[in-house]
Coordinates of C-alpha atoms and ligand atoms in Angstrom, one line a residue:
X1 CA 89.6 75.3 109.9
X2 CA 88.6 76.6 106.2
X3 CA 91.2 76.7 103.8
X4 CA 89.1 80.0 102.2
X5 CA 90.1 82.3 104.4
X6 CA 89.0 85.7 103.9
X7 CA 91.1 89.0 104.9
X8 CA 88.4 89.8 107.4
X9 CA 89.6 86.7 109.3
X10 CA 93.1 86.9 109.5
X11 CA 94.7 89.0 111.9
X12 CA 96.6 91.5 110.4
X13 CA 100.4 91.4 112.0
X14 CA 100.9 95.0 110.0
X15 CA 98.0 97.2 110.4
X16 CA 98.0 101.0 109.7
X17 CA 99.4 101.7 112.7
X18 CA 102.5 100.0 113.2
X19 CA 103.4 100.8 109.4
X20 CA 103.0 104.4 110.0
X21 CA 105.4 104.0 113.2
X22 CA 108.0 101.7 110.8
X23 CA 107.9 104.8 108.1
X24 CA 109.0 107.0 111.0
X25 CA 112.4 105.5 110.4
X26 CA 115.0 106.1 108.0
X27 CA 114.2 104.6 104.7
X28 CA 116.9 101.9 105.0
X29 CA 115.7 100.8 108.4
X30 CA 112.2 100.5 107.2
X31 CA 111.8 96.9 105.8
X32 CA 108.7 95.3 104.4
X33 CA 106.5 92.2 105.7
X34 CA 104.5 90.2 104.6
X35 CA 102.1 87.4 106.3
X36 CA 100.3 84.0 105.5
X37 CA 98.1 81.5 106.9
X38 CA 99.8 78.6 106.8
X39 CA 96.4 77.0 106.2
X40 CA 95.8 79.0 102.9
X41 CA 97.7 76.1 101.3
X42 CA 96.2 72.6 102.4
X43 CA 93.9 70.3 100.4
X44 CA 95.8 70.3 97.3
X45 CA 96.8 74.1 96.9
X46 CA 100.2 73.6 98.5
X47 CA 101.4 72.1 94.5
X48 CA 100.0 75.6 93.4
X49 CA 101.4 77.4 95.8
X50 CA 104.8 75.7 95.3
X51 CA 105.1 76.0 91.6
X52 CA 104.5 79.8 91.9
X53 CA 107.2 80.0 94.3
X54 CA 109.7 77.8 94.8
X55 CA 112.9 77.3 92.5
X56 CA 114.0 73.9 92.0
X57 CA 116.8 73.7 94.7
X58 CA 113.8 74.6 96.8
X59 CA 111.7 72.7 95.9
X60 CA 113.9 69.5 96.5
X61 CA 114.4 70.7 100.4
X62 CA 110.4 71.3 100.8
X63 CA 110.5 67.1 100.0
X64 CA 112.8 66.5 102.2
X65 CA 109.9 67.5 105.3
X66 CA 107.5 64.6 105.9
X67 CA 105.2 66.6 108.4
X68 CA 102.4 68.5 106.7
X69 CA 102.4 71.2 109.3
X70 CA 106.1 71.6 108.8
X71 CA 105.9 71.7 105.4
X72 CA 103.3 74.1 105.3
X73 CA 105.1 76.7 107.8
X74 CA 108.6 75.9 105.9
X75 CA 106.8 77.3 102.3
X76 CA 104.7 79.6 104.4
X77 CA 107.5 81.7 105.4
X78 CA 110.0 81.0 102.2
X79 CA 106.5 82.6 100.1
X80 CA 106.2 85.9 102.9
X81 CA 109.9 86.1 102.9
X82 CA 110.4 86.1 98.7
X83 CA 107.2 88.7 99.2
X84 CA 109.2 90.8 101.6
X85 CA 111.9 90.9 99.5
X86 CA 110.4 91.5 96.0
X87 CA 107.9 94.4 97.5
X88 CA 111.7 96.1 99.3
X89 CA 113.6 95.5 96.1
X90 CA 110.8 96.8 93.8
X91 CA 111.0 100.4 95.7
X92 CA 114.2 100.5 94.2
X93 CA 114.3 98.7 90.7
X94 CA 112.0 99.0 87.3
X95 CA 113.6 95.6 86.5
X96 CA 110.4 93.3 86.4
X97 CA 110.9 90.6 89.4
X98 CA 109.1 87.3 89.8
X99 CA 109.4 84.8 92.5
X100 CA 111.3 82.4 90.2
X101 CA 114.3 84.7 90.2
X102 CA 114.9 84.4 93.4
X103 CA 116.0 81.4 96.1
X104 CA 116.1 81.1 99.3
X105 CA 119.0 79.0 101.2
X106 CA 119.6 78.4 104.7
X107 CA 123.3 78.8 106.4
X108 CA 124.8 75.9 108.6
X109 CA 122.8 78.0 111.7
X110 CA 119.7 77.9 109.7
X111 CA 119.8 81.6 109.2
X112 CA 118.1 82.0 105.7
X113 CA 119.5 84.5 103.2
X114 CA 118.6 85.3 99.5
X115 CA 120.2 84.3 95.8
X116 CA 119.3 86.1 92.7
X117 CA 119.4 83.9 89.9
X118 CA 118.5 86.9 87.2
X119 CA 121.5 89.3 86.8
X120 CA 119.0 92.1 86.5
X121 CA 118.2 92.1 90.1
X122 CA 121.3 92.6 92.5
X123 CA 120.4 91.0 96.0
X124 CA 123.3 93.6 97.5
X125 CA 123.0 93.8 101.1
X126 CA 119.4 92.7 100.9
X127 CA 118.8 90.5 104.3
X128 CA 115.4 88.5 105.7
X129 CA 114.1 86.8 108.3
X130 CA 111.3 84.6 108.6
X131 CA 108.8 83.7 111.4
X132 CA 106.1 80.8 111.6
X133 CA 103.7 80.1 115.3
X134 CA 100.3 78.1 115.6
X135 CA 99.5 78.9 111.9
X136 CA 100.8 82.4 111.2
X137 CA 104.0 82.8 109.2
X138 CA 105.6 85.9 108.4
X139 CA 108.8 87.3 106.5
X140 CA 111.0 90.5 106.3
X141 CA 113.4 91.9 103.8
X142 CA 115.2 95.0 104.5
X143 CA 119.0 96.1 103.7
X144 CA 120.2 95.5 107.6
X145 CA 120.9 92.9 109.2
X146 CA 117.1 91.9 110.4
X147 CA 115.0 89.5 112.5
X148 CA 111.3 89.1 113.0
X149 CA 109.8 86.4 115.2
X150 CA 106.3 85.5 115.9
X151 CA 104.8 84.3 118.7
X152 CA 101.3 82.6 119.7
X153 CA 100.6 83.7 123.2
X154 CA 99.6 80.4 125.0
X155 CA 100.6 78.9 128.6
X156 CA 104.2 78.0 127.5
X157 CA 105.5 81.8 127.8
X158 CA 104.9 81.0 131.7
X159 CA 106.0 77.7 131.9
X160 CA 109.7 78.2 130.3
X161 CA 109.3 82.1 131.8
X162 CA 112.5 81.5 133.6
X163 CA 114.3 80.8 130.5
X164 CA 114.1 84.2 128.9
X165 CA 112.8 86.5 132.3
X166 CA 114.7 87.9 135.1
X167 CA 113.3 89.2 138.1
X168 CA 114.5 92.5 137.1
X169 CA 112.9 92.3 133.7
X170 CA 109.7 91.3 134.9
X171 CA 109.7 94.4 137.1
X172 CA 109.7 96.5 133.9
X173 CA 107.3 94.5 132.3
X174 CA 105.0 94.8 135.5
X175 CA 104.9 99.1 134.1
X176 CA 103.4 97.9 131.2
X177 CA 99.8 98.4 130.6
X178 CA 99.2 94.6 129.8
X179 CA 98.4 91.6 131.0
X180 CA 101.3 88.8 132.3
X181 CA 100.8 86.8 129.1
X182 CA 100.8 89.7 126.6
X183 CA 104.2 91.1 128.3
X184 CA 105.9 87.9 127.9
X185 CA 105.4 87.4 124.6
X186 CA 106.6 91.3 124.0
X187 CA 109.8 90.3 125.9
X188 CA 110.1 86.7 124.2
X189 CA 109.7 87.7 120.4
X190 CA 112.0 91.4 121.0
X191 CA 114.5 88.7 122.1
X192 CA 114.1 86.3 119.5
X193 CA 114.1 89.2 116.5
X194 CA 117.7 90.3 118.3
X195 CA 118.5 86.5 118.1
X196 CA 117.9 85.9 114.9
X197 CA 119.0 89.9 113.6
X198 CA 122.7 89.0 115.3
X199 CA 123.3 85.6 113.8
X200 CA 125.0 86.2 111.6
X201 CA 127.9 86.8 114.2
X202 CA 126.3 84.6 116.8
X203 CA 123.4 83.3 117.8
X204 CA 122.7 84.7 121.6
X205 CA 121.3 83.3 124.8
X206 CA 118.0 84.8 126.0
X207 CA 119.6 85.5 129.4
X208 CA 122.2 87.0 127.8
X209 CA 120.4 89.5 126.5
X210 CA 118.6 92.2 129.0
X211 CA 115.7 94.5 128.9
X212 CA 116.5 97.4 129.8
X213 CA 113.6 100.2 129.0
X214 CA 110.0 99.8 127.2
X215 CA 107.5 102.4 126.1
X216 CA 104.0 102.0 124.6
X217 CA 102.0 104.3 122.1
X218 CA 99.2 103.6 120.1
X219 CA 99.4 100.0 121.1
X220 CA 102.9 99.4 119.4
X221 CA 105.9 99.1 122.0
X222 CA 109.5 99.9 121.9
X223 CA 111.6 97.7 123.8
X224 CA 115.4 98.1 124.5
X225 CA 117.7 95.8 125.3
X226 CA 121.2 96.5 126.6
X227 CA 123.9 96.2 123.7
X228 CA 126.9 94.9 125.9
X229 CA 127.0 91.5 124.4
X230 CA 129.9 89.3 124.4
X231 CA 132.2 88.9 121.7
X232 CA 129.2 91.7 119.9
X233 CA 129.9 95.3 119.4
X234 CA 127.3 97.5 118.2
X235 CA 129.0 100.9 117.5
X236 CA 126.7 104.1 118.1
X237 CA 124.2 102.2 119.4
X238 CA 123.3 102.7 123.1
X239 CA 120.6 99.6 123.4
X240 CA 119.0 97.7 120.9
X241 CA 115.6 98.4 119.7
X242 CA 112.7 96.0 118.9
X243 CA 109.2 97.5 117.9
X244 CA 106.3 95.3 119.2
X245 CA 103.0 94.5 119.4
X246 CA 100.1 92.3 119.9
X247 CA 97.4 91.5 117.2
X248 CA 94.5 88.9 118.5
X249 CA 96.7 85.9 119.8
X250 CA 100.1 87.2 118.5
X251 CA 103.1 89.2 119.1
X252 CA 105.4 90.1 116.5
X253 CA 108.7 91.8 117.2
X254 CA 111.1 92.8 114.5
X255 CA 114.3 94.1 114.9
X256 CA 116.5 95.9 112.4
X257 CA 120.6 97.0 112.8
X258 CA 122.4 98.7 110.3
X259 CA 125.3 96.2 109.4
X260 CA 128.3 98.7 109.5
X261 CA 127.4 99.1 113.4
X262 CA 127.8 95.5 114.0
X263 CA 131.3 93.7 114.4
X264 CA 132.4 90.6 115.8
Ligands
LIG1 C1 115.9 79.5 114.9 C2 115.6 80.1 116.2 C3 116.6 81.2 116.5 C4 114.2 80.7 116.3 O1 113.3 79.7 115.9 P1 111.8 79.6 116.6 O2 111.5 80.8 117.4 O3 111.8 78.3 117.2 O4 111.0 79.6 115.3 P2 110.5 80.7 114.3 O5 109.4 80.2 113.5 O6 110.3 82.0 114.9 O7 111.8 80.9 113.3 C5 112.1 79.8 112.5 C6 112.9 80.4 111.3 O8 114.0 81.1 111.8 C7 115.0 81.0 110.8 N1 116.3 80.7 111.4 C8 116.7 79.4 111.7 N2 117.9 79.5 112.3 C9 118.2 80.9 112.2 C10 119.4 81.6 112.7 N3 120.5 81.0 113.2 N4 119.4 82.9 112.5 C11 118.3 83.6 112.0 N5 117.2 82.9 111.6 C12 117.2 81.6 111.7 C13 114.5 80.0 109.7 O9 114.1 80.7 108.6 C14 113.4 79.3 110.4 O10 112.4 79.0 109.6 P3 112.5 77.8 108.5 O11 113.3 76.7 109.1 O12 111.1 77.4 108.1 O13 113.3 78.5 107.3 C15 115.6 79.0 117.3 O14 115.0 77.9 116.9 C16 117.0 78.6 117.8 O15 117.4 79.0 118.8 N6 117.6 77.7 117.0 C17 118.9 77.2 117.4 C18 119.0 75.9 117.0 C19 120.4 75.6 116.9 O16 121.2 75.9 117.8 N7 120.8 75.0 115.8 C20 122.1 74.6 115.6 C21 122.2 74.3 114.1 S1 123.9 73.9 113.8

């Protein structure tokens, strides 16, 4: 594949209408995104890409991966993630804010969260979430606890289908007006973006997790889960929400909880 790709030929995991059904949220729930091809940086433009992006600390860990591909998906979603975060941040500040201010590091879990290194720009309660599939990456930023996840759509959602689908949640999915494979990977990235928004306390089970309800307009869906969770409490919050949708060979679910509802 060509490393020039233009804008006509990658999908676009944020078109017009999913923003405008994001901005139908409270400002604070609203948190940016940002995508890359992990392809944009092979043949050389991956030093490029690095020096424009990564801090030092950073840029020891990127050695540490000997596999291109997961080296390219690793600084893939660290770029879309320090994007996310400088495009939510500048909404707020006048402070100017360059990549270079700001690191990325990964808890023990893996869950990535953000450092500022210029004590201009406050991180505060500042939270991302990062996303690579196939060669897509993506990142969020948004001041809830958030989680975004990507997914190709290829065979596997029905070969491990029993790892994240009841019988009872296929039903629902059956309403849907979608095929098998686009449905599953609705129901498989809503359930990794709750994953990955609730790690912080713990990181769930998929069967753990249950869909409960899931409406379509325009082509973006809104799937709840149920919020009983063990050793989770979600106060005010009567299920979970994920906004989907599909874009050529992808779904992308993000999820977004306000971290005041969410004790352990
Ligand atoms: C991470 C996980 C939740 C989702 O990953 P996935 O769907 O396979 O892959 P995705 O591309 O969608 O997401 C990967 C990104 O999620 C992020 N991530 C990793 N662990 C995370 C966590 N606990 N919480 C939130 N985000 C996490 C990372 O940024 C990672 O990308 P990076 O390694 O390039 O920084 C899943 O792999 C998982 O269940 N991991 C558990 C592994 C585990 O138990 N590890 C124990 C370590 S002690």
């Amino acid at each position: 594949m060509s490393n020039n790709l233009t804008a006509a030929q990658l999908p676009d995991l944020a078109p017009p209408t999913f923003l405008k059904h994001l901005a139908t949220r409270p400002y604070s729930e609203c948190p940016t995104l940002t995508q890359l091809h992990t392809d944009q940086m092979v043949n050389g433009d991956e030093s490029t890409f690095e020096q424009t992006w990564l801090t030092e600390p950073e840029k020891l860990q990127l050695k540490q991966y000997g596999f291109d591909k997961r080296r390219r998906e690793w600084l893939s979603g660290r770029i879309c993630a320090k994007k996310a975060a400088m495009q939510y941040l500048a909404r707020a500040t006048t402070a100017p804010l360059a990549a270079l201010d700001l690191s990325i590091q990964s808890d023990q879990s893996g869950r990535p969260y953000l450092i500022s290194h210029n004590p201009q720009i406050a991180i505060g309660e500042l939270d991302i979430s990062i996303s690579h599939s196939h060669d897509m990456a993506v990142g969020i930023a948004g001041s809830n606890y958030c989680g975004v996840d990507l997914q190709y759509l290829n065979n596997t959602l029905f070969k491990v289908k029993n790892r994240y689908c009841s019988d009872f949640e296929s039903l629902i999915l059956d309403e849907l007006p979608a095929d098998e494979l686009l449905s599953l990977g609705l129901l498989w990235v809503a359930k990794e973006a709750v994953r990955k928004c609730l790690s912080s306390i713990r990181l769930i089970g998929f069967r753990e997790m249950e869909l409960i309800g899931v409406a379509e307009k325009d082509g973006i869906y809104t799937l709840l889960l149920s919020s009983a969770l063990s050793g989770i409490s979600i106060s005010n919050v009567a299920s979970i929400e994920v906004v989907a949708h599909t874009v050529g060979d992808y779904a992308l679910g993000l999820c977004s909880i306000a971290k005041e509802k969410i004790h352990a």
